[in-house]
PDB file of C-alpha atoms and ligand atoms in Angstrom:
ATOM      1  CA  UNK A   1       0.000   0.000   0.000  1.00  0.00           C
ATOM      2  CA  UNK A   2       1.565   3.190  -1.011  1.00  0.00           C
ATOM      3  CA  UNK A   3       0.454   6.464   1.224  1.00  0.00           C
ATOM      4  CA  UNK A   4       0.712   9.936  -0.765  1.00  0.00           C
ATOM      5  CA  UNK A   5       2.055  12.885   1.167  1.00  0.00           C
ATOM      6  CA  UNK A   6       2.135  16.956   0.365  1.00  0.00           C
ATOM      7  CA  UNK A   7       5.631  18.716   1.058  1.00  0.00           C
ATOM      8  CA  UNK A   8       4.910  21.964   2.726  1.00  0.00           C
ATOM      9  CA  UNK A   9       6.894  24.633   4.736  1.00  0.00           C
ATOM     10  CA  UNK A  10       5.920  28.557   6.288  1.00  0.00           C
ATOM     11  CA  UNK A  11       9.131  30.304   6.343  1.00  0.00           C
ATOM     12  CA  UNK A  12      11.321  27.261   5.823  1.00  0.00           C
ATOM     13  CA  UNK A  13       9.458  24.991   8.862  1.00  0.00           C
ATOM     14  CA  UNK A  14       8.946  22.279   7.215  1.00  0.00           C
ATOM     15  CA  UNK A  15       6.093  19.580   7.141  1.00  0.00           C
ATOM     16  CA  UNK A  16       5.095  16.453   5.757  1.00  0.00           C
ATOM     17  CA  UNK A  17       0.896  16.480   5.231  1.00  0.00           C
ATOM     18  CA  UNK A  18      -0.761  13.233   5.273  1.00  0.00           C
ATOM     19  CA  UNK A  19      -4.370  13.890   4.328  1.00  0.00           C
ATOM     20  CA  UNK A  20      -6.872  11.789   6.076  1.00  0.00           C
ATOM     21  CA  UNK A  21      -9.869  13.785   5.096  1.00  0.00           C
ATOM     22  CA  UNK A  22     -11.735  11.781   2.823  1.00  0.00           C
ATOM     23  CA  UNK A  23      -9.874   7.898   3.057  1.00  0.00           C
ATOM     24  CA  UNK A  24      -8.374   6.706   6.422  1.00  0.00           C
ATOM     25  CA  UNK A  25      -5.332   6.385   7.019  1.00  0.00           C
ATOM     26  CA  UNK A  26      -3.192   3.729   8.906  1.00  0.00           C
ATOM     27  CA  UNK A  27      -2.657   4.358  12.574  1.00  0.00           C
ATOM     28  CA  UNK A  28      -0.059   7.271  13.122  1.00  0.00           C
ATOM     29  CA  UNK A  29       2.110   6.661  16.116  1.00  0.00           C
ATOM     30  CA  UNK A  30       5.105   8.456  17.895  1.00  0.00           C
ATOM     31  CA  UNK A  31       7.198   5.764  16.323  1.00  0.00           C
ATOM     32  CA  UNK A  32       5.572   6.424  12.936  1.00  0.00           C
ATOM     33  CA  UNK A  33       5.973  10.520  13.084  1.00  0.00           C
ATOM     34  CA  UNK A  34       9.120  10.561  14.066  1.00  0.00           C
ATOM     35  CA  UNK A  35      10.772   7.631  11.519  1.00  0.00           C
ATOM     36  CA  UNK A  36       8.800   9.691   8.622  1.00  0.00           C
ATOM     37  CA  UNK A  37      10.519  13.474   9.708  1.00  0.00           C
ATOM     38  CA  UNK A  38      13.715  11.536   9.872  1.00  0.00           C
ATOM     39  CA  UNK A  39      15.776  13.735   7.262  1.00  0.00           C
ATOM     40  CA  UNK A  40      17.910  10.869   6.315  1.00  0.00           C
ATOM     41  CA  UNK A  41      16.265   7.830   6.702  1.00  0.00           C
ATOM     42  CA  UNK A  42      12.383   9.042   6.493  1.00  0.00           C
ATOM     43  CA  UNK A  43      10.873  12.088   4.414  1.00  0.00           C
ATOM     44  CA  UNK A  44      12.263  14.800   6.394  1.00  0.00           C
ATOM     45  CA  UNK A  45      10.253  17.598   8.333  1.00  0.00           C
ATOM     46  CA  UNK A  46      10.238  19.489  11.513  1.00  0.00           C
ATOM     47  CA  UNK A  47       6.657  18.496  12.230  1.00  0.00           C
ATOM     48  CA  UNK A  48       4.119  15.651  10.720  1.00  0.00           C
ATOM     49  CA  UNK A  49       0.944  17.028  10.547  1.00  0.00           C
ATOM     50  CA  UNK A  50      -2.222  14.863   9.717  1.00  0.00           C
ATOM     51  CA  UNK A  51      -5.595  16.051   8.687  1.00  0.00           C
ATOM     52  CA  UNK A  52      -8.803  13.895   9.704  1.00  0.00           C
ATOM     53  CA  UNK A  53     -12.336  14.419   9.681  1.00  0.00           C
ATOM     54  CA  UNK A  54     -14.001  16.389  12.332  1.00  0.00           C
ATOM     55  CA  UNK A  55     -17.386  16.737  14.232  1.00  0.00           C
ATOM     56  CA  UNK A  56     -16.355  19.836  15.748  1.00  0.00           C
ATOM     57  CA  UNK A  57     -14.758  21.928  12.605  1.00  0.00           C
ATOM     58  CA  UNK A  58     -14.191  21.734   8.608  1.00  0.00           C
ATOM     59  CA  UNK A  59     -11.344  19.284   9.833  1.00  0.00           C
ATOM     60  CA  UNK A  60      -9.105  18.152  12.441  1.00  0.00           C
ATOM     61  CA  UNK A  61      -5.389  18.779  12.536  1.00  0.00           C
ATOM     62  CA  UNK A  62      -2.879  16.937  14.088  1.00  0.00           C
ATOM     63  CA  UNK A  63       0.590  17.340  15.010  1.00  0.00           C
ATOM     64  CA  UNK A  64       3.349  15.493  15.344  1.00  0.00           C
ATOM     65  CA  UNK A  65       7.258  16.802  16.355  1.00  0.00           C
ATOM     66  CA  UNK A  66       9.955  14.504  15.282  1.00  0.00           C
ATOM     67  CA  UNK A  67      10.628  13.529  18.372  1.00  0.00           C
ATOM     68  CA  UNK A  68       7.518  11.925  18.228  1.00  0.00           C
ATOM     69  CA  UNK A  69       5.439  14.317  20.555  1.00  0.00           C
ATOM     70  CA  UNK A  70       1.856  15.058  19.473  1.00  0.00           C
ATOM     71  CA  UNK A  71       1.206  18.370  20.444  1.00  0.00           C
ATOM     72  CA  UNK A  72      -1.494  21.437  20.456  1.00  0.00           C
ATOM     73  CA  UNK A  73      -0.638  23.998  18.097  1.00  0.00           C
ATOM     74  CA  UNK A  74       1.521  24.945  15.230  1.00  0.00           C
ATOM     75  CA  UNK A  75       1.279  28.420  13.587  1.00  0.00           C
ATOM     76  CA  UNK A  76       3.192  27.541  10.592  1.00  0.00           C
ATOM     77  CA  UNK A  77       1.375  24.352  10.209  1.00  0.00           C
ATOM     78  CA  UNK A  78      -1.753  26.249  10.286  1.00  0.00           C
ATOM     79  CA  UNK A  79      -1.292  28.172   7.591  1.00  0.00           C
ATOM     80  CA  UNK A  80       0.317  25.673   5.038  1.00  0.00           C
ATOM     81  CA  UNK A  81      -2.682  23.331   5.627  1.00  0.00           C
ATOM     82  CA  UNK A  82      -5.011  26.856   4.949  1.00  0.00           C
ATOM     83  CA  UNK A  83      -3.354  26.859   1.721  1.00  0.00           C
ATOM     84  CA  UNK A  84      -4.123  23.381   1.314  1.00  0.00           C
ATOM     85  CA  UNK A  85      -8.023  23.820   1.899  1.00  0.00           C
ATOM     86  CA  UNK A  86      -8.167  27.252  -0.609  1.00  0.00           C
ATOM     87  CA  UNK A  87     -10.872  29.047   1.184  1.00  0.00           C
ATOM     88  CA  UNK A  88     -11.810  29.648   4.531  1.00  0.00           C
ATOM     89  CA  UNK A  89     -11.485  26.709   7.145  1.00  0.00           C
ATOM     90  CA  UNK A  90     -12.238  26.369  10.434  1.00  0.00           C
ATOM     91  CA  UNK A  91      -9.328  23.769  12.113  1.00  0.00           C
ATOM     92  CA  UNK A  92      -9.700  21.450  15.095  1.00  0.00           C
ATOM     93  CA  UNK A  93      -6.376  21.147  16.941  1.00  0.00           C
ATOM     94  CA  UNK A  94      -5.756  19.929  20.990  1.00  0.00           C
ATOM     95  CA  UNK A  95      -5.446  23.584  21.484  1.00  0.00           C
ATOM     96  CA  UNK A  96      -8.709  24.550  20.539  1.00  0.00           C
ATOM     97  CA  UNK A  97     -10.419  25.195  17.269  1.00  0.00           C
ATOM     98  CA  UNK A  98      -8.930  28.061  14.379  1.00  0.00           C
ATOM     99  CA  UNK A  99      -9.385  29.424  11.819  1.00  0.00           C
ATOM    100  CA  UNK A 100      -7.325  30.085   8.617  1.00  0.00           C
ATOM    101  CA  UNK A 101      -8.300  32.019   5.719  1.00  0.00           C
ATOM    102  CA  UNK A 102      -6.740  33.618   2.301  1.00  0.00           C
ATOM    103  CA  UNK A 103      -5.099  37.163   2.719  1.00  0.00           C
ATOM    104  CA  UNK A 104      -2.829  39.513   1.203  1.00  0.00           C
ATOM    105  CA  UNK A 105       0.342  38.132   3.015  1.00  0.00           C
ATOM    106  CA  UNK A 106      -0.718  34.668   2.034  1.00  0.00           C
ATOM    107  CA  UNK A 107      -2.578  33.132   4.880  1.00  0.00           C
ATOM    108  CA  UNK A 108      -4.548  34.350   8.309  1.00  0.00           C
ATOM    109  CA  UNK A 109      -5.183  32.272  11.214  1.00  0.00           C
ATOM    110  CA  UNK A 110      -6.788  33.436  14.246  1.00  0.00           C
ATOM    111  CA  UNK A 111      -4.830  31.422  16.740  1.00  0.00           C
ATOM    112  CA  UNK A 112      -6.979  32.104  19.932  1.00  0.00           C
ATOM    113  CA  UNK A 113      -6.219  34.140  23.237  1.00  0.00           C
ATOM    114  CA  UNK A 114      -2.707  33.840  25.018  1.00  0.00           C
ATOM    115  CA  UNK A 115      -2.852  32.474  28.626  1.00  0.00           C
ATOM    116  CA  UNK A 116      -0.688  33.393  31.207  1.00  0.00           C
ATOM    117  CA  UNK A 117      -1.735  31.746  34.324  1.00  0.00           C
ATOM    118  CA  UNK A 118       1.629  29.335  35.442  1.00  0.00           C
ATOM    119  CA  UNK A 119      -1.227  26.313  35.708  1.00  0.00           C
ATOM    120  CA  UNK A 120      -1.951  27.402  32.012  1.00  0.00           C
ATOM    121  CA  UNK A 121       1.402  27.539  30.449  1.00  0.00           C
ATOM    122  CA  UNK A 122       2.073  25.016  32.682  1.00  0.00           C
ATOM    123  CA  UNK A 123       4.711  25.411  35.145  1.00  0.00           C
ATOM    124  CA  UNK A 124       5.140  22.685  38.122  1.00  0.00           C
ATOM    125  CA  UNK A 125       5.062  25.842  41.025  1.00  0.00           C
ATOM    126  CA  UNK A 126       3.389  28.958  41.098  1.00  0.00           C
ATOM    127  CA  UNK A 127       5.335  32.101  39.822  1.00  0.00           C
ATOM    128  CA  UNK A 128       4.924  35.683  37.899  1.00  0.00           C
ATOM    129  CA  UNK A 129       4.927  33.816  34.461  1.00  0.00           C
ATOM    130  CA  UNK A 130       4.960  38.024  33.548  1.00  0.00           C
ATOM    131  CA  UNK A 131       8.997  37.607  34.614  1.00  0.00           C
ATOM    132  CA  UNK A 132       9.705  34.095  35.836  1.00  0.00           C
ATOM    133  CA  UNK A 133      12.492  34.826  38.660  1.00  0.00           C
ATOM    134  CA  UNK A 134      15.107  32.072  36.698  1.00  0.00           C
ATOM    135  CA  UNK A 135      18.202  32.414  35.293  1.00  0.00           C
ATOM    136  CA  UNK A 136      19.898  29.923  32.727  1.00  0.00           C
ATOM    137  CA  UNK A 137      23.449  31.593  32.109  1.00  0.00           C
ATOM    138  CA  UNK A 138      23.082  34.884  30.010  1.00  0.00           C
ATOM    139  CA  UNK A 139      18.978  34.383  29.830  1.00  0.00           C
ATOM    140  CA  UNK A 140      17.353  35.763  32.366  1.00  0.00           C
ATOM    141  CA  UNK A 141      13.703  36.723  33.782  1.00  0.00           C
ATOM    142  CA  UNK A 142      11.711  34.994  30.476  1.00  0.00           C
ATOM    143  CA  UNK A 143       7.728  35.771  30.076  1.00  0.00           C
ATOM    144  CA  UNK A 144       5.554  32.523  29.775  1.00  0.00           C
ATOM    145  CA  UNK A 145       3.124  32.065  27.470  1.00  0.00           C
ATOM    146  CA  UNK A 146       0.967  29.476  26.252  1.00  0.00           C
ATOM    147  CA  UNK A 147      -0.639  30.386  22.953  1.00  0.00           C
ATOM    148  CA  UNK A 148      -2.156  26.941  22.406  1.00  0.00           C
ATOM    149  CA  UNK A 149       1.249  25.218  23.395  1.00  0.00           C
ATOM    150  CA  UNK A 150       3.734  26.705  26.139  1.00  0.00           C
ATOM    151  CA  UNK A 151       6.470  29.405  25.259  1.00  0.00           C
ATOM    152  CA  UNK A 152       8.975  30.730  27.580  1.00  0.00           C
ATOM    153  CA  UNK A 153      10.411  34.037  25.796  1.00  0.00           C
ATOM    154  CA  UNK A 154      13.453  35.966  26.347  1.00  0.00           C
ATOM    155  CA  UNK A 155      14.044  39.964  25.298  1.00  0.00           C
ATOM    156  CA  UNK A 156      17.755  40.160  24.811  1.00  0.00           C
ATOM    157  CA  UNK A 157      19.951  42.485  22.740  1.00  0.00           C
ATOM    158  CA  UNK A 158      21.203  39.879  20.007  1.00  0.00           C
ATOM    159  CA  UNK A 159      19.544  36.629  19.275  1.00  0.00           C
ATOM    160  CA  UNK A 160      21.958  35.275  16.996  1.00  0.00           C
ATOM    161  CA  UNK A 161      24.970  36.007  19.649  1.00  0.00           C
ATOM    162  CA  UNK A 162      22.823  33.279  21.756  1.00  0.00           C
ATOM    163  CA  UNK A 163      24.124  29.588  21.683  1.00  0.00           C
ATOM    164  CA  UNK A 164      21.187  28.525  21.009  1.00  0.00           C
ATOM    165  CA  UNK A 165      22.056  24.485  20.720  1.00  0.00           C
ATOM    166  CA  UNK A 166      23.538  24.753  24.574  1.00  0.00           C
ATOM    167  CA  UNK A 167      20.951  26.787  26.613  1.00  0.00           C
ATOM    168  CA  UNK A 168      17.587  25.583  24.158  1.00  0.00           C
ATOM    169  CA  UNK A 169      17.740  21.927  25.239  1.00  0.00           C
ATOM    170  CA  UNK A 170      18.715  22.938  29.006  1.00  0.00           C
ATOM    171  CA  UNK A 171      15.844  25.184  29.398  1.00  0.00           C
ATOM    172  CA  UNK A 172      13.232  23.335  27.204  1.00  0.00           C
ATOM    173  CA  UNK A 173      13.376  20.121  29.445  1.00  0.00           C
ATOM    174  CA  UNK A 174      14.031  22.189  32.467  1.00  0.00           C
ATOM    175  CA  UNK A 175      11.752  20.708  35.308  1.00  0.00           C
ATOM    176  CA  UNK A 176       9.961  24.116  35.759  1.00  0.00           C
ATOM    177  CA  UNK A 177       8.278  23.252  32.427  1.00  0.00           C
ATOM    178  CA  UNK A 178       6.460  19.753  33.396  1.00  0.00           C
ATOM    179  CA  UNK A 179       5.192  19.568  29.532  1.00  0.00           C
ATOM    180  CA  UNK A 180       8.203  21.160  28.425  1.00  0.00           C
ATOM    181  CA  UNK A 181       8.318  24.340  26.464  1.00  0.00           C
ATOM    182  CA  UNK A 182       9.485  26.515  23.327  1.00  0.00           C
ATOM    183  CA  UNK A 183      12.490  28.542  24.065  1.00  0.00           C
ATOM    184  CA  UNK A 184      12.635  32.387  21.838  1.00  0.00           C
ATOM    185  CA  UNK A 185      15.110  34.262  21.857  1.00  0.00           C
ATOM    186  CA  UNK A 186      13.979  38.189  21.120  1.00  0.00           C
ATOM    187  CA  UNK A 187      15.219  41.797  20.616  1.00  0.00           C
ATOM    188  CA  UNK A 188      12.757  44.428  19.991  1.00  0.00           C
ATOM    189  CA  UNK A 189      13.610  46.779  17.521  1.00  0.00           C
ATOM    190  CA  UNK A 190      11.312  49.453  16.648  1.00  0.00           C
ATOM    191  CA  UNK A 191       7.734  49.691  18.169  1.00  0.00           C
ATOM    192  CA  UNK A 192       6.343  47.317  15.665  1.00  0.00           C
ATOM    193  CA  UNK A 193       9.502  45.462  14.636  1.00  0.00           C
ATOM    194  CA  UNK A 194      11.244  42.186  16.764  1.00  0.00           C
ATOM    195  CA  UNK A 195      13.847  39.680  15.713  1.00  0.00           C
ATOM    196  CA  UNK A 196      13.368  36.436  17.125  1.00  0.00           C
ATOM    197  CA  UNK A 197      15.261  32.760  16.710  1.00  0.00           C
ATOM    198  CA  UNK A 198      13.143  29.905  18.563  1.00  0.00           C
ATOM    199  CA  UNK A 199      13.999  26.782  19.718  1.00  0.00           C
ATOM    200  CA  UNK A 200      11.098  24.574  19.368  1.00  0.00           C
ATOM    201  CA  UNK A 201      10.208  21.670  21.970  1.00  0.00           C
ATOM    202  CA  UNK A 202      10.696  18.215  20.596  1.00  0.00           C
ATOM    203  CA  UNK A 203      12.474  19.610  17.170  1.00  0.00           C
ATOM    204  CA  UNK A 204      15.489  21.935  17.796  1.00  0.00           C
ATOM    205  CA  UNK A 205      16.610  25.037  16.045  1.00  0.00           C
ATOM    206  CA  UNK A 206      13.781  25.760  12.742  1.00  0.00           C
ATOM    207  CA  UNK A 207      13.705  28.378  10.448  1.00  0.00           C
ATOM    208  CA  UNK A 208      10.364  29.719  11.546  1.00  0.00           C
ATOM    209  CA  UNK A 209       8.096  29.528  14.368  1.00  0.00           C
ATOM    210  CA  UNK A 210       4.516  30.651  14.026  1.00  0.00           C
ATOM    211  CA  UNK A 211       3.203  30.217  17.613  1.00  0.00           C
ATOM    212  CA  UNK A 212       7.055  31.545  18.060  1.00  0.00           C
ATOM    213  CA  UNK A 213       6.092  34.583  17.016  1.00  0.00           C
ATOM    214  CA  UNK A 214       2.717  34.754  18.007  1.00  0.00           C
ATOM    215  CA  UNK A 215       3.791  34.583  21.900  1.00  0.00           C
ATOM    216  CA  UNK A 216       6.956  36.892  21.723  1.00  0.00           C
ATOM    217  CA  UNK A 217       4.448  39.463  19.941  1.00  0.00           C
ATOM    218  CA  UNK A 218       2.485  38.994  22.773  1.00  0.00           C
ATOM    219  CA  UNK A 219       4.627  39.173  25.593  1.00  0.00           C
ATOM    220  CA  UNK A 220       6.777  42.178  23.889  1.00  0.00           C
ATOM    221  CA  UNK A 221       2.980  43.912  23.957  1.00  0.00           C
ATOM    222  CA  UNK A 222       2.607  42.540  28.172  1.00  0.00           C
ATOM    223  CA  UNK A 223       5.629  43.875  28.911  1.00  0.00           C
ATOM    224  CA  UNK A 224       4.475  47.499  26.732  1.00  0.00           C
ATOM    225  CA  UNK A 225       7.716  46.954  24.387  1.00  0.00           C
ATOM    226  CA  UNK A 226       6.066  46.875  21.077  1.00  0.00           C
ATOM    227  CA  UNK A 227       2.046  47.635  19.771  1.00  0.00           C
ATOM    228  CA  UNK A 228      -0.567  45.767  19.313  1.00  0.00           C
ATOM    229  CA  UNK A 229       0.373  44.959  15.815  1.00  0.00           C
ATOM    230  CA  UNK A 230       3.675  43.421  15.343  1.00  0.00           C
ATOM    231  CA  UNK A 231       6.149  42.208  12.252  1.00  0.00           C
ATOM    232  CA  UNK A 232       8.073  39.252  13.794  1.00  0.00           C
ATOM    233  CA  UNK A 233      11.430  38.459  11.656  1.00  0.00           C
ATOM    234  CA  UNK A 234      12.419  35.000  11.886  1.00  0.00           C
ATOM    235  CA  UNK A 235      15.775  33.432  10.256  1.00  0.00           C
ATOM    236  CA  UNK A 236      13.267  32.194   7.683  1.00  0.00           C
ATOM    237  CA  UNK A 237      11.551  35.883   7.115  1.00  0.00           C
ATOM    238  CA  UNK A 238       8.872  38.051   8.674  1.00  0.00           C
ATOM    239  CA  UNK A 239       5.032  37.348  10.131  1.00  0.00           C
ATOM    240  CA  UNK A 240       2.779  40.019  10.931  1.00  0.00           C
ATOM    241  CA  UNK A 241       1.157  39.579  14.619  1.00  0.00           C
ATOM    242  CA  UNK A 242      -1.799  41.862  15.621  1.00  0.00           C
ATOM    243  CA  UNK A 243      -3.126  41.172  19.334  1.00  0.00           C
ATOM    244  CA  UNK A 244      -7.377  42.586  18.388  1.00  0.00           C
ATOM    245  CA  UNK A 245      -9.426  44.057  21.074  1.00  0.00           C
ATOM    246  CA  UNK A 246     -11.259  41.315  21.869  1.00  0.00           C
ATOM    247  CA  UNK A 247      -7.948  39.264  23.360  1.00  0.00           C
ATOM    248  CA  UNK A 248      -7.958  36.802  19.601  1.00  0.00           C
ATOM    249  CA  UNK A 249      -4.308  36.735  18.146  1.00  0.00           C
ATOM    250  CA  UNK A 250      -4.526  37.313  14.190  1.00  0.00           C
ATOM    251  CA  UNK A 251      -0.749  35.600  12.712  1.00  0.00           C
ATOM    252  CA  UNK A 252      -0.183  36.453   8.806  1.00  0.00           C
ATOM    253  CA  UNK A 253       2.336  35.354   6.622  1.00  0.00           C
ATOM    254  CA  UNK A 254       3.002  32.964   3.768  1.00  0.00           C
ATOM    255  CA  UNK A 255       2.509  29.235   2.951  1.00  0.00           C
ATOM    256  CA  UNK A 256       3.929  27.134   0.324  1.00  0.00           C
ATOM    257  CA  UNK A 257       3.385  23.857  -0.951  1.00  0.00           C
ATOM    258  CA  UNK A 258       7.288  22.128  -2.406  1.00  0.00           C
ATOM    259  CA  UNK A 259       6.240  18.724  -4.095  1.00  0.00           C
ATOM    260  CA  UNK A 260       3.993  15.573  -3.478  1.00  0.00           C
ATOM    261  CA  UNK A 261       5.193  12.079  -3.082  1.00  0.00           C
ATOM    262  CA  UNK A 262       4.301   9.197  -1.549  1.00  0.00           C
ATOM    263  CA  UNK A 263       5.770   6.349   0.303  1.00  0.00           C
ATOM    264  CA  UNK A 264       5.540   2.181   0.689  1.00  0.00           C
ATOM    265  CA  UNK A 265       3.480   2.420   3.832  1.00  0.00           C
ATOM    266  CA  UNK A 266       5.039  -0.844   5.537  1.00  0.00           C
ATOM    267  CA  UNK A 267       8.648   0.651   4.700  1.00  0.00           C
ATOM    268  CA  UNK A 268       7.552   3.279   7.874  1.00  0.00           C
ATOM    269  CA  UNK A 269       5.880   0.615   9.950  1.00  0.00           C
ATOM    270  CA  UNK A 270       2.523   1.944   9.160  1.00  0.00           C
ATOM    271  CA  UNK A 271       0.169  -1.348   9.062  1.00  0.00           C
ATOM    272  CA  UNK A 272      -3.494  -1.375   8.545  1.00  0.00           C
ATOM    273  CA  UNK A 273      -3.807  -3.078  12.059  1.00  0.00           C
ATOM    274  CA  UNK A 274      -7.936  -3.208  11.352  1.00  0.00           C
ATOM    275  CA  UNK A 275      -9.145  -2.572   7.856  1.00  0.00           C
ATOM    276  CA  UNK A 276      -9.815   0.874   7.495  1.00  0.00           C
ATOM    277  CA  UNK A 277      -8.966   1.767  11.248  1.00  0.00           C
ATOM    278  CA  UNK A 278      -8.629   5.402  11.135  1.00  0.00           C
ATOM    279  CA  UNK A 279      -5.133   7.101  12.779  1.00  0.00           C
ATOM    280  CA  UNK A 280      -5.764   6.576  16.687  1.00  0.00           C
TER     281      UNK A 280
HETATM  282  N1  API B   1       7.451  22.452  18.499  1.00  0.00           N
HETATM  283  C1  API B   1       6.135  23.014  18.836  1.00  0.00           C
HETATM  284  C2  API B   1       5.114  22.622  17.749  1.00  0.00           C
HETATM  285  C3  API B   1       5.405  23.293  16.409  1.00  0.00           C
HETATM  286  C4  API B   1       5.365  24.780  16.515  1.00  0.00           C
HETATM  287  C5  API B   1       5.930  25.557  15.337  1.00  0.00           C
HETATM  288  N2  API B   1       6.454  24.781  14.244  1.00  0.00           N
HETATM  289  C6  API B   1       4.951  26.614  14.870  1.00  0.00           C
HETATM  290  O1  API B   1       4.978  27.007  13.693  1.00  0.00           O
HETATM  291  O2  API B   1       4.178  27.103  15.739  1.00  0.00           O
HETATM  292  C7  API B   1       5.672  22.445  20.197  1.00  0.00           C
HETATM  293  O3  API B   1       6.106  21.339  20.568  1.00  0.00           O
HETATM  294  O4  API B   1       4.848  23.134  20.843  1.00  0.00           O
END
């Protein structure tokens, strides 16, 4: 049985899109997700994302880090699989339901309203998730955010003087984070300009970041260092964050689909376990 995929990226983060919409597919494990984003012995991505039907929305999104995680949100993600659908879509995720639609810069999501309680991000003790009183080396006194997944985000002068493979791991599976988190890395620089590296939870260093962005936006506006509409720059280019009155964060930016392919579905372990069992 061969299983057809869509090559996607926002920015440069990557996906592979399995497309469970209409014809089910086999079940998609942590084993599975992460043997396909393998970038030399699977497809290659920074995040697997599967689309399935939905009760709740046009369809359901999943997502899937290479580590294997399934997780909430992804802001890149979000849009590719916008572009995917062509008009308006309403999108199931474990974060709660979005929605994508065409635009000027490509694609808009609504991604929901930022939480900041430390039970929301989550954090394993109560603390000012405005400035968490922690220090790892040269990054101090982050802001917490969870904008559908958690963010910790740091406002420092340059983000590319930051060793980012030493102090992203150390922090993103730092007990204070008991579902880990994404570590940015941010310097404002103008009122509706930041610079910002992230490095994601269960993937490492990527290009781009949309939820990334979407909480350093945020948490530049908390802490009154930017306004309420934003152009994040990210090694893999710029997204435009507004934070709207009524608390909904609006992310816009570009999507793009790179090829379509598909794969021998036992060479990934992916077995129809029951005949048309959908992806668990
Ligand atoms: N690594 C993230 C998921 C992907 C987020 C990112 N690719 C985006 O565009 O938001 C997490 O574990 O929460």
């Amino acid at each position: 049985m061969r299983i057809e995929f869509i090559k996607m990226h926002g920015l440069g983060n990557d996906f592979v899109v399995l497309d469970a919409r209409e014809k089910p597919l086999p079940l998609i494990d942590a084993a599975v997700a992460s043997a396909l984003a393998n970038r030399h012995t699977g497809i290659g991505c920074d995040q697997l994302i599967v689309l399935e039907p939905s009760s709740a929305a046009d369809f359901r999104m999943r997502i899937f880090n290479p580590d294997g995680s399934e997780v909430e949100a992804c802001g890149n993600a979000t849009r590719a699989v916008g572009l995917l659908h062509g008009k308006p879509a309403r999108i199931e995720t474990l974060g709660g339901i979005l929605e994508a639609r065409p635009a000027d810069a490509g694609i808009s999501v609504e991604m929901g309203q930022p939480r900041f309680a430390w039970e929301a991000i989550p954090l394993a003790y109560a603390m000012d998730t405005h400035s968490m009183p922690l220090a790892w080396e040269e990054l101090v006194n982050p802001i917490a955010v969870n904008v559908g997944n958690p963010h910790a985000i740091f406002f420092v002068a340059d983000p590319y003087a930051i060793d980012m493979d030493r102090l992203g791991p150390l922090i993103e599976n730092d007990p204070v984070f008991p579902e880990r988190v994404n570590v940015n890395v941010a310097a404002v620089t103008a009122r509706d300009a930041i610079t910002l590296r992230v490095w994601e939870r269960g993937a490492g260093l990527t290009r781009a970041c949309g939820t990334g962005a979407c909480a350093t936006a945020i948490g530049a506006m908390k802490r009154g260092l930017v306004d309420r509409t934003v152009t994040v720059t990210l090694p893999g280019g710029p997204l435009t964050i507004a934070w709207r009155e009524d608390d909904v964060i609006v992310m816009s930016g570009p999507a793009t689909e790179s090829f379509r392919g598909s794969f021998a579905a036992d060479a990934f372990g992916l077995t129809q376990a029951a005949a048309g069992e959908v992806t668990a």
